[in-house]
mmCIF file of C-alpha atoms in Angstrom:
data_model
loop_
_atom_site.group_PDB
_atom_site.id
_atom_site.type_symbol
_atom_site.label_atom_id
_atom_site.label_comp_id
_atom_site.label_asym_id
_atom_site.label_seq_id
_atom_site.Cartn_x
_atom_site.Cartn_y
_atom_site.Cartn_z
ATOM 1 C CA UNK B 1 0.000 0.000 0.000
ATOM 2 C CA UNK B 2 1.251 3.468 -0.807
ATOM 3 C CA UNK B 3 0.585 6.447 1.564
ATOM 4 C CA UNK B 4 0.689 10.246 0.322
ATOM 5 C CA UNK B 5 1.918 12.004 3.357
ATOM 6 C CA UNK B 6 3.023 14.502 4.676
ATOM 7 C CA UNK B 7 4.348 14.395 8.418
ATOM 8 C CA UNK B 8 2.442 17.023 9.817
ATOM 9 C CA UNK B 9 -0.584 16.234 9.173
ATOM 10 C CA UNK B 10 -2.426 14.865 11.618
ATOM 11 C CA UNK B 11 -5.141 13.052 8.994
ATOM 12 C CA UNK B 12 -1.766 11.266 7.425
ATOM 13 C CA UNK B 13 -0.401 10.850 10.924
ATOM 14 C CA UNK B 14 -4.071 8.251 11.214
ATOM 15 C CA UNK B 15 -3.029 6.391 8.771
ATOM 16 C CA UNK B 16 0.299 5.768 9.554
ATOM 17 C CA UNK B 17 -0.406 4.707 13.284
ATOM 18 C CA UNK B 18 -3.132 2.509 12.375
ATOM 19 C CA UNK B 19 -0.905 1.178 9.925
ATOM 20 C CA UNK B 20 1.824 0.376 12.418
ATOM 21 C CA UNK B 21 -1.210 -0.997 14.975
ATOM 22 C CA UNK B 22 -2.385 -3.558 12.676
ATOM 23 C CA UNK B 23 1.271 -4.349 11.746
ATOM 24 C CA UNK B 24 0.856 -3.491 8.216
ATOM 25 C CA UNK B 25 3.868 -2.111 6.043
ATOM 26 C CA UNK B 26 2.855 1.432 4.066
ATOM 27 C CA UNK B 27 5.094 2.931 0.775
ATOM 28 C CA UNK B 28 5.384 6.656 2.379
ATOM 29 C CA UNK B 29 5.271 9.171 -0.153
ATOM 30 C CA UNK B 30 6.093 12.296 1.059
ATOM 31 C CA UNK B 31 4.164 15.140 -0.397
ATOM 32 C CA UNK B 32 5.654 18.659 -0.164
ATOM 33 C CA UNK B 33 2.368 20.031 1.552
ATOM 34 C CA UNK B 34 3.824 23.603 3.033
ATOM 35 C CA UNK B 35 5.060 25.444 1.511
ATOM 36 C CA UNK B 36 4.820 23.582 -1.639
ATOM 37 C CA UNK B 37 1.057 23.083 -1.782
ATOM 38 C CA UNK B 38 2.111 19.993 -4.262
ATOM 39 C CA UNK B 39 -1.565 18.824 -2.777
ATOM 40 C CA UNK B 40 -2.933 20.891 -5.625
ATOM 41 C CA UNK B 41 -0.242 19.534 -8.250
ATOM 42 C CA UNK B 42 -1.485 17.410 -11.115
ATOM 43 C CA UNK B 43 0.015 14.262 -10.007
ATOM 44 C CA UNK B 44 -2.112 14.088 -6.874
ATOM 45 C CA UNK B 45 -5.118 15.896 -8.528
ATOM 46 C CA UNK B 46 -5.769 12.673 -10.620
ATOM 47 C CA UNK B 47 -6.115 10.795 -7.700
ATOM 48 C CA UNK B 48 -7.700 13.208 -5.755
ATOM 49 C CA UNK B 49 -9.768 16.066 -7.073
ATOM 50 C CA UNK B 50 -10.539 17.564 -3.411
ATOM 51 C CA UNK B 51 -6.855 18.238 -3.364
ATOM 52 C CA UNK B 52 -6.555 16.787 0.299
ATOM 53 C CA UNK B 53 -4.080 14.793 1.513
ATOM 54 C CA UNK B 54 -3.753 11.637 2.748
ATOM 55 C CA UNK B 55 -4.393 9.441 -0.088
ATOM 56 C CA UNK B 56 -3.898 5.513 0.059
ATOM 57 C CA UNK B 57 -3.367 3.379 -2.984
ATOM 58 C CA UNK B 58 -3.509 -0.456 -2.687
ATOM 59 C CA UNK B 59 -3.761 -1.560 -5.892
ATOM 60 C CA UNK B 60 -6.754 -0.298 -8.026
ATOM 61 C CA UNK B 61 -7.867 0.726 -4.787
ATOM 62 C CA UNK B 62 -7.460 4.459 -3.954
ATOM 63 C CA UNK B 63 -8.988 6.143 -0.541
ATOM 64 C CA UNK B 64 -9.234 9.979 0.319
ATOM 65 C CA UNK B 65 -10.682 9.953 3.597
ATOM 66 C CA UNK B 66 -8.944 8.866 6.535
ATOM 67 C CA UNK B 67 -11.693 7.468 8.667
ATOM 68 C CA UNK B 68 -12.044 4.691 5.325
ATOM 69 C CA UNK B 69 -8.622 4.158 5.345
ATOM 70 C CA UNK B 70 -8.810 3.272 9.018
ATOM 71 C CA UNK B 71 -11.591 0.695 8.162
ATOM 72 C CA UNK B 72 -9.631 -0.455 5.405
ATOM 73 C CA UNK B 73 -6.637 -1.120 7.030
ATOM 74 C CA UNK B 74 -8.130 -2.671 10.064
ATOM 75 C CA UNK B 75 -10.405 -4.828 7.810
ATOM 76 C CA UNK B 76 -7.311 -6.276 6.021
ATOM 77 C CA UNK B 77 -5.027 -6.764 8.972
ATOM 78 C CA UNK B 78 -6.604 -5.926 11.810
ATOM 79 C CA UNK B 79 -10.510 -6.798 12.284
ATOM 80 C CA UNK B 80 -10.679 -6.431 15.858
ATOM 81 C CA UNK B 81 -10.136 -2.795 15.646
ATOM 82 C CA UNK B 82 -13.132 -2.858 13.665
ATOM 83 C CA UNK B 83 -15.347 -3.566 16.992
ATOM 84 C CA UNK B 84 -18.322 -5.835 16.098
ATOM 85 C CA UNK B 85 -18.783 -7.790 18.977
ATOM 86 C CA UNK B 86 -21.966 -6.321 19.523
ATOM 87 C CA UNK B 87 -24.444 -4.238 17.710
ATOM 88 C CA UNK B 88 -24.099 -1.232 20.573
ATOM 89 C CA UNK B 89 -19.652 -1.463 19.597
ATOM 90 C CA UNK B 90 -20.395 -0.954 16.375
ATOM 91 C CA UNK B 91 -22.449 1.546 16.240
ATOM 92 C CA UNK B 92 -20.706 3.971 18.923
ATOM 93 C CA UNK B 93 -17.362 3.092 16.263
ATOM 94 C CA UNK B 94 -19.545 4.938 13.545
ATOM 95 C CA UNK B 95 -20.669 7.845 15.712
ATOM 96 C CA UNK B 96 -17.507 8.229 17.115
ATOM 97 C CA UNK B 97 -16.202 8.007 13.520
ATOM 98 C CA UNK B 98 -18.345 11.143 12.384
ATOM 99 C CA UNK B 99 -17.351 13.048 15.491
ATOM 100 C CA UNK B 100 -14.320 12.963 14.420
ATOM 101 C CA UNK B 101 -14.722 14.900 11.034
ATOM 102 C CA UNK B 102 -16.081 18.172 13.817
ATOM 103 C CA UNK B 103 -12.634 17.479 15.126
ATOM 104 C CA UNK B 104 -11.013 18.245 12.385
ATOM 105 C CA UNK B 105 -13.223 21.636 11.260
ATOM 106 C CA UNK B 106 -12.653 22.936 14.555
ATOM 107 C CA UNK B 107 -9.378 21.652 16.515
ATOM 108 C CA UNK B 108 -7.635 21.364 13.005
ATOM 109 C CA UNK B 109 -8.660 24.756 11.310
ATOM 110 C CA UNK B 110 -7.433 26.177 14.501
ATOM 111 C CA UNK B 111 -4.066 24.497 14.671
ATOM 112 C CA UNK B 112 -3.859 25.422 11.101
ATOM 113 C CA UNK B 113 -4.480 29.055 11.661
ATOM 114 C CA UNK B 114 -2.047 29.257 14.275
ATOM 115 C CA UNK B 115 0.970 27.110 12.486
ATOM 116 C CA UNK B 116 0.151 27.800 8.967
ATOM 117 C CA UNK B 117 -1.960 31.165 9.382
ATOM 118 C CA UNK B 118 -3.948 29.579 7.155
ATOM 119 C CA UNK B 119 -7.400 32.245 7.220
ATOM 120 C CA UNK B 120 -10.600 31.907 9.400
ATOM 121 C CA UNK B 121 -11.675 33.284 12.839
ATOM 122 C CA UNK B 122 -10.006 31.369 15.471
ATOM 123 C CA UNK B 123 -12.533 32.487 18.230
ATOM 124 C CA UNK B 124 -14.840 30.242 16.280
ATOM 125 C CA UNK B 125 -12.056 27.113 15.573
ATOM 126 C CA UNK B 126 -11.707 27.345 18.999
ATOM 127 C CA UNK B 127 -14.802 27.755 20.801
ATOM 128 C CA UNK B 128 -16.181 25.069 18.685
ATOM 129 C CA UNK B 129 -13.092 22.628 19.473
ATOM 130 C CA UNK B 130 -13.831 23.634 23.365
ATOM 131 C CA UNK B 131 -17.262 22.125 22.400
ATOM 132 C CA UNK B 132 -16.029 19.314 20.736
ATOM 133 C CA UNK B 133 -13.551 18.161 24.145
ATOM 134 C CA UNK B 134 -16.599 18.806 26.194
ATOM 135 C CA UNK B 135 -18.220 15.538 24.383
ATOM 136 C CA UNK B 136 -15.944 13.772 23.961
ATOM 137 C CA UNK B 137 -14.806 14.157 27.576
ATOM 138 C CA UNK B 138 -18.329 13.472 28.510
ATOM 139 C CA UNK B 139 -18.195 10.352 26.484
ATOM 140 C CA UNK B 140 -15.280 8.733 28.388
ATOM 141 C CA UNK B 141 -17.090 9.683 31.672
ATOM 142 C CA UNK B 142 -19.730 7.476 30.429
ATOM 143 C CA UNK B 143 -17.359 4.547 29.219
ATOM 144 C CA UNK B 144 -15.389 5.130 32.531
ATOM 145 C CA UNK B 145 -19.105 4.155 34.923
ATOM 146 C CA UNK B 146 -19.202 1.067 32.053
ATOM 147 C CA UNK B 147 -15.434 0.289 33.278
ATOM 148 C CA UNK B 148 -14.462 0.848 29.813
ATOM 149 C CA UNK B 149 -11.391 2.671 28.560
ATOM 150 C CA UNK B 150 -11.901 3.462 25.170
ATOM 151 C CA UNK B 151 -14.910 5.051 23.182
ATOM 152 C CA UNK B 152 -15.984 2.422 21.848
ATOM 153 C CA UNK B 153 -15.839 -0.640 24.452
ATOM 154 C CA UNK B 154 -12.674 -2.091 26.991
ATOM 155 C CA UNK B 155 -10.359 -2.401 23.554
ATOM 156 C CA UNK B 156 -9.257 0.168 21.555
ATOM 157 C CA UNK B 157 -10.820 0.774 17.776
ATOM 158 C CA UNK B 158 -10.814 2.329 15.138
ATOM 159 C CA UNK B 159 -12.719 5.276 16.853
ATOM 160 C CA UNK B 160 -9.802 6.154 19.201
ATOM 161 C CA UNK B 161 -7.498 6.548 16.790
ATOM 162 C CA UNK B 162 -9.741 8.972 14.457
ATOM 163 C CA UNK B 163 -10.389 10.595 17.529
ATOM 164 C CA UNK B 164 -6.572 10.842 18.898
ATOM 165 C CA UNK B 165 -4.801 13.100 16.854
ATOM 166 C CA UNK B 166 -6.709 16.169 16.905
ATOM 167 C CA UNK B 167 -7.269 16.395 20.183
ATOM 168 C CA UNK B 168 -3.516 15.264 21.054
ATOM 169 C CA UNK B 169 -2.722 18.370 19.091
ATOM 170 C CA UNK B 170 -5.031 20.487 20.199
ATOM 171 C CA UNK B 171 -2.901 22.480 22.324
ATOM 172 C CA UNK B 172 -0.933 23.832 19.275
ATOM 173 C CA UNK B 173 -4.577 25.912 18.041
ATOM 174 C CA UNK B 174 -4.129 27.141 21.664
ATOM 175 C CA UNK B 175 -6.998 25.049 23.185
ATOM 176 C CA UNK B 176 -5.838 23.067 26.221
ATOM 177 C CA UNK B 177 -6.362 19.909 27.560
ATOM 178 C CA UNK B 178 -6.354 20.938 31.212
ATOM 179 C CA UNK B 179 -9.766 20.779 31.824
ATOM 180 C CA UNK B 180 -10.302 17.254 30.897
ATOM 181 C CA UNK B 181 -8.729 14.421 33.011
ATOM 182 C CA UNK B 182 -10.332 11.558 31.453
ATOM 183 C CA UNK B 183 -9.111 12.554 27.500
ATOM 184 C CA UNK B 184 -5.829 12.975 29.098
ATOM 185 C CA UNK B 185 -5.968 9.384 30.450
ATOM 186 C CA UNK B 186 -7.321 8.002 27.391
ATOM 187 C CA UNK B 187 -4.497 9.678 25.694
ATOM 188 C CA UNK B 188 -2.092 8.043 27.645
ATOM 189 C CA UNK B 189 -3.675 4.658 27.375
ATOM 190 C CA UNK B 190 -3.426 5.158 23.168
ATOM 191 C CA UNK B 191 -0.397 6.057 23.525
ATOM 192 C CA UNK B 192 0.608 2.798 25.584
ATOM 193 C CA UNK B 193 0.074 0.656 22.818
ATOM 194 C CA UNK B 194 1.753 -1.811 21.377
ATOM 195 C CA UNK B 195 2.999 -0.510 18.262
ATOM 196 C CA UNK B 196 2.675 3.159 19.009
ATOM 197 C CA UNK B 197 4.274 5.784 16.705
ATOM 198 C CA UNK B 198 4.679 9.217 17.450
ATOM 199 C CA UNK B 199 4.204 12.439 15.126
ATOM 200 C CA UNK B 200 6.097 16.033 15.822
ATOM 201 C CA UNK B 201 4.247 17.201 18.703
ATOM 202 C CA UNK B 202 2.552 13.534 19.786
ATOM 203 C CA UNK B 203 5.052 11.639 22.227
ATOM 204 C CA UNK B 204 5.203 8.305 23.345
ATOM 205 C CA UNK B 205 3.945 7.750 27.229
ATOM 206 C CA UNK B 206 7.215 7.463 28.361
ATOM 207 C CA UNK B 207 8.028 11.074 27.244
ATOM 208 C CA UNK B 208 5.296 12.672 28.963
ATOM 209 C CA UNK B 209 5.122 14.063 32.369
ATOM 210 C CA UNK B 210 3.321 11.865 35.183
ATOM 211 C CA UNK B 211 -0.309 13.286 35.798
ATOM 212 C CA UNK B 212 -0.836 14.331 38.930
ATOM 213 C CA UNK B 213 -2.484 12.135 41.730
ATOM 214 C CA UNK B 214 -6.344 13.243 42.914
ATOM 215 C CA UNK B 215 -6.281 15.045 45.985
ATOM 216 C CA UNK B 216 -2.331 15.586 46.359
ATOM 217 C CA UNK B 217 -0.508 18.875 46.145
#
């Protein structure tokens, strides 16, 4: 399978570590995103008429949307990240799978504005990322009464890691995580994974600072 990436990119960055969970091997094909817009090139035009970026090619097979290459890749290598035990799995992978498209309009337009100054209000970007943390936080409260770490179920799916980068990164659109203890443990428990890769500004657990114990100083 080949992979048009570019490292930055948290959409790419999906692909790549749900590539490396399922143990499957991608062709990386680095695209010169900024400040080459190469995106918008003829080459990856053809293959992609939105002009977005990632793009995976497995043979005849080409997919423009990360959430399907998640799918995809899990499907072929991977099915348990697919979660269908159970009717209730599956359908909390989907929602959480749309969920995280507002992730991306909100937390990644305002990382983009703020990296890239790439246009927009970032009031908005942010206020509706703020939103989007507040569910998803509220989400994992609910999993954590079930016992259950991920969104999903007890396992991790395909629905974490749409969900991860984003909010991983949202920090660098200047919204923090600070408020919300139980996406910061869910964090850490993606990131504890076997098979774990990081991306500029996503560490592995062992890099990151202990969080703080309830009720000590």
């Amino acid at each position: 399978m080949k992979l048009y990436d570019y490292v930055l990119s948290p959409s790419c960055y999906k692909a790549r570590l749900m590539a490396a969970l399922a143990g499957v091997k991608l062709d990386i094909r680095p695209v010169d995103f900024h400040p080459g817009a190469e995106h918008r090139g003829p080459e990856l035009m053809a293959l992609n008429p939105a002009g977005s970026i990632p793009i995976l090619e497995d043979g005849d097979l080409v997919l423009t949307e990360s959430s399907a290459m998640l799918v995809y890749l899990a499907a072929k290598a991977a099915p348990q990240w697919l979660g269908n035990d159970t009717a209730g799995e599956a359908a909390r992978v989907q929602q959480w799978l749309s969920f995280s498209h507002r992730l991306t309009a909100s937390l990644g337009a305002a990382r983009l504005h703020e990296m890239l100054l790439r246009p927009g209000n970032i009031d908005v970007f942010q206020g509706q990322g703020t939103t989007a943390l507040r569910e998803l936080e509220a989400g994992l409260v609910e999993q954590h009464i079930r016992g259950q770490r991920f969104l999903a179920s007890d396992r991790p799916s395909v629905a974490d890691i749409a969900c991860f980068p984003y909010v991983a990164l949202a920090p660098d659109g200047g919204v923090s995580l600070d408020p919300y203890p139980l996406i910061r443990l869910w964090s850490r428990a993606i990131r504890g994974l076997d098979g774990f890769i990081e991306m500029p500004g996503i560490h592995r657990l062992h890099e990151l600072s202990p969080e703080p114990v309830p009720g000590e100083a």
